[in-house]
Short mmCIF file of C-alpha atoms in Angstrom, two decimals:
data_model
loop_
_atom_site.label_atom_id
_atom_site.label_comp_id
_atom_site.label_asym_id
_atom_site.label_seq_id
_atom_site.Cartn_x
_atom_site.Cartn_y
_atom_site.Cartn_z
CA ARG A 1 115.75 30.03 42.23
CA LYS A 2 113.33 32.79 42.82
CA ARG A 3 114.55 36.01 41.42
CA VAL A 4 114.44 39.18 43.35
CA GLY A 5 111.37 41.23 42.34
CA ASP A 6 109.15 38.26 41.55
CA ASP A 7 107.00 39.01 44.60
CA ASP A 8 106.56 42.55 43.43
CA GLU A 9 105.54 41.38 39.97
CA ASP A 10 102.96 38.96 41.43
CA PHE A 11 101.56 41.70 43.61
CA VAL A 12 101.22 44.11 40.66
CA SER A 13 99.56 41.50 38.43
CA SER A 14 97.08 40.54 41.15
CA LYS A 15 96.25 44.24 41.67
CA VAL A 16 95.68 44.74 37.92
CA SER A 17 93.42 41.72 37.70
CA LYS A 18 91.34 42.91 40.65
CA SER A 19 90.98 46.37 39.13
CA HIS A 20 89.94 44.84 35.81
CA LYS A 21 87.40 42.63 37.55
CA HIS A 22 85.96 45.60 39.47
CA LYS A 23 85.56 47.62 36.25
CA LYS A 24 83.88 44.68 34.56
CA GLU A 25 81.40 44.30 37.44
CA LYS A 26 80.69 48.03 37.45
CA LYS A 27 80.05 48.01 33.69
CA HIS A 28 77.74 45.01 34.05
CA LYS A 29 75.70 46.76 36.75
CA LYS A 30 75.50 49.89 34.62
CA ASP A 31 74.35 47.91 31.57
CA LYS A 32 71.78 46.08 33.70
CA LYS A 33 70.47 49.35 35.13
CA HIS A 34 70.30 50.90 31.63
CA LYS A 35 68.40 47.91 30.25
CA LYS A 36 65.94 48.09 33.17
CA HIS A 37 65.38 51.83 32.63
CA LYS A 38 64.96 51.31 28.88
CA LYS A 39 62.43 48.53 29.52
CA SER A 40 60.49 50.71 31.96
CA LYS A 41 60.45 53.59 29.47
CA LYS A 42 59.28 51.28 26.71
CA GLU A 43 56.45 49.94 28.92
CA LYS A 44 55.30 53.47 29.78
CA LYS A 45 55.29 54.44 26.10
CA HIS A 46 53.30 51.32 25.26
CA LYS A 47 50.71 52.14 27.94
CA ARG A 48 50.47 55.73 26.74
CA ASP A 49 49.99 54.67 23.11
CA LYS A 50 47.36 52.19 24.18
CA TYR A 51 45.46 54.88 26.14
CA VAL A 52 45.63 57.33 23.20
CA LYS A 53 44.31 54.70 20.80
CA ALA A 54 41.47 53.91 23.18
CA GLU A 55 40.57 57.64 23.40
CA GLU A 56 40.69 58.00 19.62
CA GLY A 57 38.46 54.97 19.24
CA TYR A 58 35.96 56.44 21.73
CA SER A 59 35.87 59.84 20.06
CA SER A 60 35.58 58.34 16.58
CA SER A 61 32.62 56.24 17.73
CA LYS A 62 30.67 59.46 18.42
CA LYS A 63 28.83 61.03 15.54
CA VAL A 64 30.00 64.59 15.25
CA LYS A 65 27.78 66.81 13.17
CA LYS A 66 29.88 69.02 10.97
CA GLU A 67 28.58 72.52 10.55
CA PRO A 68 28.50 73.73 6.97
CA LYS A 69 31.02 76.40 6.22
CA SER A 70 29.36 79.73 5.83
CA THR A 71 30.36 81.72 2.80
CA LYS A 72 29.03 84.93 4.32
CA THR A 73 31.51 87.27 5.93
CA ARG A 74 30.78 87.84 9.58
CA GLY A 75 30.46 91.42 10.73
CA PRO A 76 29.31 93.26 13.86
CA THR A 77 25.69 92.51 14.82
CA ILE A 78 23.46 95.59 14.94
CA LYS A 79 20.67 95.50 17.52
CA GLU A 80 17.37 96.86 16.24
CA LEU A 81 16.11 99.64 18.51
CA HIS A 82 12.49 99.85 19.62
CA PRO A 83 10.60 102.74 17.91
CA LEU A 84 9.97 104.38 21.31
CA LYS A 85 13.70 104.25 22.03
CA LYS A 86 14.42 105.89 18.68
CA LEU A 87 12.05 108.75 19.51
CA GLU A 88 13.68 109.26 22.90
CA MET A 89 17.13 109.34 21.28
CA ALA A 90 15.89 111.87 18.72
CA MET A 91 14.51 113.99 21.56
CA LYS A 92 17.88 113.95 23.38
CA ALA A 93 19.70 114.91 20.17
CA HIS A 94 18.00 118.34 20.20
CA LYS A 95 20.45 121.05 21.34
CA TRP A 96 17.99 123.33 23.13
CA TRP A 97 20.74 125.70 24.26
CA GLU A 98 21.49 126.52 20.62
CA ALA A 99 17.83 127.18 19.76
CA GLU A 100 16.57 130.62 18.77
CA LYS A 101 15.77 132.83 21.74
CA LEU A 102 12.08 133.69 21.94
CA PRO A 103 10.60 136.98 23.13
CA GLU A 104 9.84 137.28 26.82
CA GLY A 105 6.65 135.45 27.79
CA MET A 106 6.67 133.20 24.68
CA LYS A 107 7.40 129.50 25.23
CA TRP A 108 6.99 128.18 21.70
CA LYS A 109 5.95 129.19 18.19
CA SER A 110 4.36 125.94 16.98
CA LEU A 111 2.92 122.93 18.81
CA GLU A 112 1.69 119.64 17.32
CA HIS A 113 0.27 116.72 19.32
CA ASN A 114 -2.52 114.13 19.16
CA GLY A 115 -4.34 115.17 22.34
CA VAL A 116 -5.01 112.99 25.39
CA MET A 117 -5.41 109.22 25.62
CA PHE A 118 -8.71 107.85 26.91
CA PRO A 119 -9.06 104.53 28.75
CA PRO A 120 -10.80 101.73 26.84
CA ALA A 121 -14.60 101.74 26.82
CA TYR A 122 -16.38 99.58 29.38
CA GLU A 123 -17.34 96.12 28.18
CA PRO A 124 -20.38 94.59 29.97
CA HIS A 125 -19.85 91.10 31.43
CA GLY A 126 -23.49 90.21 32.23
CA VAL A 127 -22.97 89.15 35.88
CA LYS A 128 -26.14 89.95 37.86
CA LEU A 129 -26.50 92.05 40.98
CA VAL A 130 -28.59 90.47 43.70
CA TYR A 131 -31.15 92.62 45.54
CA ASP A 132 -33.25 91.19 48.35
CA GLY A 133 -32.30 87.66 47.26
CA LYS A 134 -33.29 88.19 43.60
CA GLU A 135 -31.09 88.87 40.56
CA ILE A 136 -31.78 92.14 38.78
CA ASP A 137 -30.92 93.23 35.28
CA MET A 138 -28.67 96.26 34.90
CA THR A 139 -27.74 98.67 32.16
CA PRO A 140 -24.02 98.84 31.19
CA GLU A 141 -23.67 102.07 33.23
CA GLN A 142 -25.28 100.50 36.32
CA GLU A 143 -23.18 97.35 35.92
CA GLU A 144 -19.95 99.36 35.61
CA VAL A 145 -20.57 101.25 38.87
CA ALA A 146 -21.64 98.09 40.71
CA THR A 147 -18.48 96.30 39.50
CA LEU A 148 -16.33 99.21 40.70
CA TYR A 149 -17.80 98.80 44.17
CA ALA A 150 -17.27 95.03 44.07
CA ALA A 151 -13.55 95.69 43.33
CA VAL A 152 -13.12 97.53 46.66
CA PRO A 153 -11.42 95.05 49.06
CA LEU A 154 -13.47 94.09 52.12
CA ASP A 155 -10.40 94.32 54.37
CA GLY A 156 -9.19 97.61 52.87
CA PRO A 157 -9.26 101.08 54.47
CA GLN A 158 -12.72 101.86 53.02
CA LEU A 159 -14.60 98.71 54.09
CA GLY A 160 -12.26 97.22 56.68
CA ASP A 161 -13.10 99.84 59.33
CA ALA A 162 -16.77 99.80 60.42
CA LYS A 163 -16.98 103.59 60.96
CA VAL A 164 -15.33 104.42 57.63
CA ALA A 165 -17.38 101.75 55.82
CA LYS A 166 -20.65 103.30 57.05
CA VAL A 167 -19.77 106.69 55.52
CA PHE A 168 -18.29 105.14 52.36
CA ASN A 169 -21.36 102.97 51.71
CA LYS A 170 -23.71 105.91 52.33
CA ASN A 171 -21.86 108.11 49.82
CA PHE A 172 -21.73 105.29 47.27
CA PHE A 173 -25.43 104.44 47.52
CA THR A 174 -26.45 108.10 47.24
CA ASP A 175 -24.97 108.22 43.73
CA PHE A 176 -25.65 104.58 42.80
CA LYS A 177 -29.44 104.77 43.30
CA LYS A 178 -29.61 107.78 40.98
CA LEU A 179 -28.80 105.39 38.12
CA PHE A 180 -32.04 103.46 38.77
CA PRO A 181 -35.62 104.66 38.22
CA ARG A 182 -37.11 106.61 41.14
CA ASN A 183 -39.82 104.02 41.63
CA GLY A 184 -37.49 101.10 40.87
CA VAL A 185 -36.60 98.01 42.89
CA VAL A 186 -33.35 99.28 44.46
CA LYS A 187 -34.22 101.30 47.55
CA LYS A 188 -32.00 100.12 50.45
CA PHE A 189 -28.25 99.51 50.47
CA ASP A 190 -28.45 96.73 53.06
CA LEU A 191 -30.47 94.57 50.64
CA LEU A 192 -27.74 94.66 47.97
CA ASP A 193 -25.55 91.56 47.52
CA PHE A 194 -22.29 92.04 45.57
CA SER A 195 -20.90 88.50 46.14
CA LYS A 196 -21.35 87.36 42.51
CA LEU A 197 -19.73 90.53 41.20
CA ARG A 198 -16.83 90.13 43.67
CA ALA A 199 -16.27 86.57 42.44
CA HIS A 200 -16.19 87.87 38.85
CA VAL A 201 -13.64 90.59 39.70
CA LEU A 202 -11.41 88.04 41.47
CA ALA A 203 -11.60 85.65 38.49
CA GLU A 204 -10.56 88.46 36.11
CA ARG A 205 -7.54 89.27 38.29
CA GLU A 206 -6.43 85.64 38.26
CA ALA A 207 -6.92 85.48 34.49
CA ARG A 208 -4.61 88.50 34.03
CA LYS A 209 -1.95 86.80 36.14
CA GLY A 210 -2.20 83.65 34.03
CA LEU A 211 -1.57 85.33 30.67
CA THR A 212 0.99 83.60 28.46
CA LYS A 213 4.19 85.30 27.31
CA GLU A 214 2.76 85.78 23.81
CA GLN A 215 -0.44 87.35 25.20
CA LYS A 216 1.55 89.74 27.39
CA GLU A 217 3.76 90.74 24.44
CA ALA A 218 0.70 91.35 22.25
CA LYS A 219 -0.84 93.51 24.97
CA LYS A 220 2.40 95.46 25.39
CA ALA A 221 2.61 96.02 21.63
CA ILE A 222 -0.83 97.68 21.66
CA GLU A 223 0.18 99.89 24.61
CA ASP A 224 3.45 100.87 22.91
CA GLU A 225 1.56 101.82 19.76
CA LYS A 226 -0.64 104.16 21.80
CA LYS A 227 2.41 105.65 23.52
CA MET A 228 3.99 106.30 20.13
CA LYS A 229 0.93 108.31 19.13
CA TYR A 230 0.14 110.23 22.32
CA THR A 231 3.25 110.60 24.51
CA PHE A 232 5.28 112.73 22.06
CA ALA A 233 4.67 116.19 20.65
CA PHE A 234 6.46 118.51 18.22
CA VAL A 235 7.42 121.83 19.78
CA ASP A 236 8.90 124.22 17.20
CA GLY A 237 9.66 121.17 15.04
CA ASN A 238 11.53 119.30 17.80
CA ILE A 239 10.35 116.13 19.52
CA GLN A 240 9.34 116.52 23.17
CA LYS A 241 7.98 113.90 25.56
CA ILE A 242 4.71 114.58 27.39
CA GLY A 243 4.55 113.56 31.04
CA ASN A 244 0.95 112.39 31.51
CA VAL A 245 -1.49 111.92 28.65
CA MET A 246 -3.93 109.35 30.09
CA VAL A 247 -7.33 110.61 31.23
CA GLU A 248 -8.16 109.25 34.69
CA PRO A 249 -10.41 106.17 34.27
CA PRO A 250 -13.81 105.95 35.98
CA GLY A 251 -13.68 104.85 39.61
CA LEU A 252 -15.08 105.32 43.09
CA PHE A 253 -13.54 108.06 45.20
CA ARG A 254 -11.71 106.27 48.01
CA GLY A 255 -10.24 109.29 49.76
CA ARG A 256 -6.70 110.52 49.90
#
């Protein structure tokens, strides 16, 4: 005989077994998912380690030059000032408003300076002037004046305009022929040919443009040395800068 309640017991047991089965399946899926994630993480780590080792191998293959350790203590670098800059700074340091007041009409008590600066002396180049198709010898003074004329541009305001050029050439030749003997060869301006001198002047200009850095620096050093000597004066014991100390070099008057 089937007892009362057996159906209920069967129903409960079947329900428990189903629940247990469901939990088991859920745990299996979870373990499977965890293993998959762990495997993926392990693969990523392996790839990363492999990449790092490859990078280390590449960097170690390069020869890196090690700098020797300096035993000197590093301090602030001090820039050396140019002597001209030092003089200018010394000049600015003077407190003129605190200086002794001088009597009316007196500007200074003592003045020391080296005078004016003259341009360098003319150096003859030996290029001939052509007159009436023939080369003529010139003295350094004659050559200097002829070269000054050759430096005047043909398309400039003095020679570019026919009317102005006529007056300019007349004035030039009036003074230029005085440098030659009265009974000499040079008598007419129209017979003078300055083409060789013009070529020489042009070549000198190009040579100045083509100076090397060292040549330019050497030239500047000479100019700075002259400035140190002539462009500063001592007024009542204080350094003062002089505006213009260069004597105007020889040249042809080209008008204003």
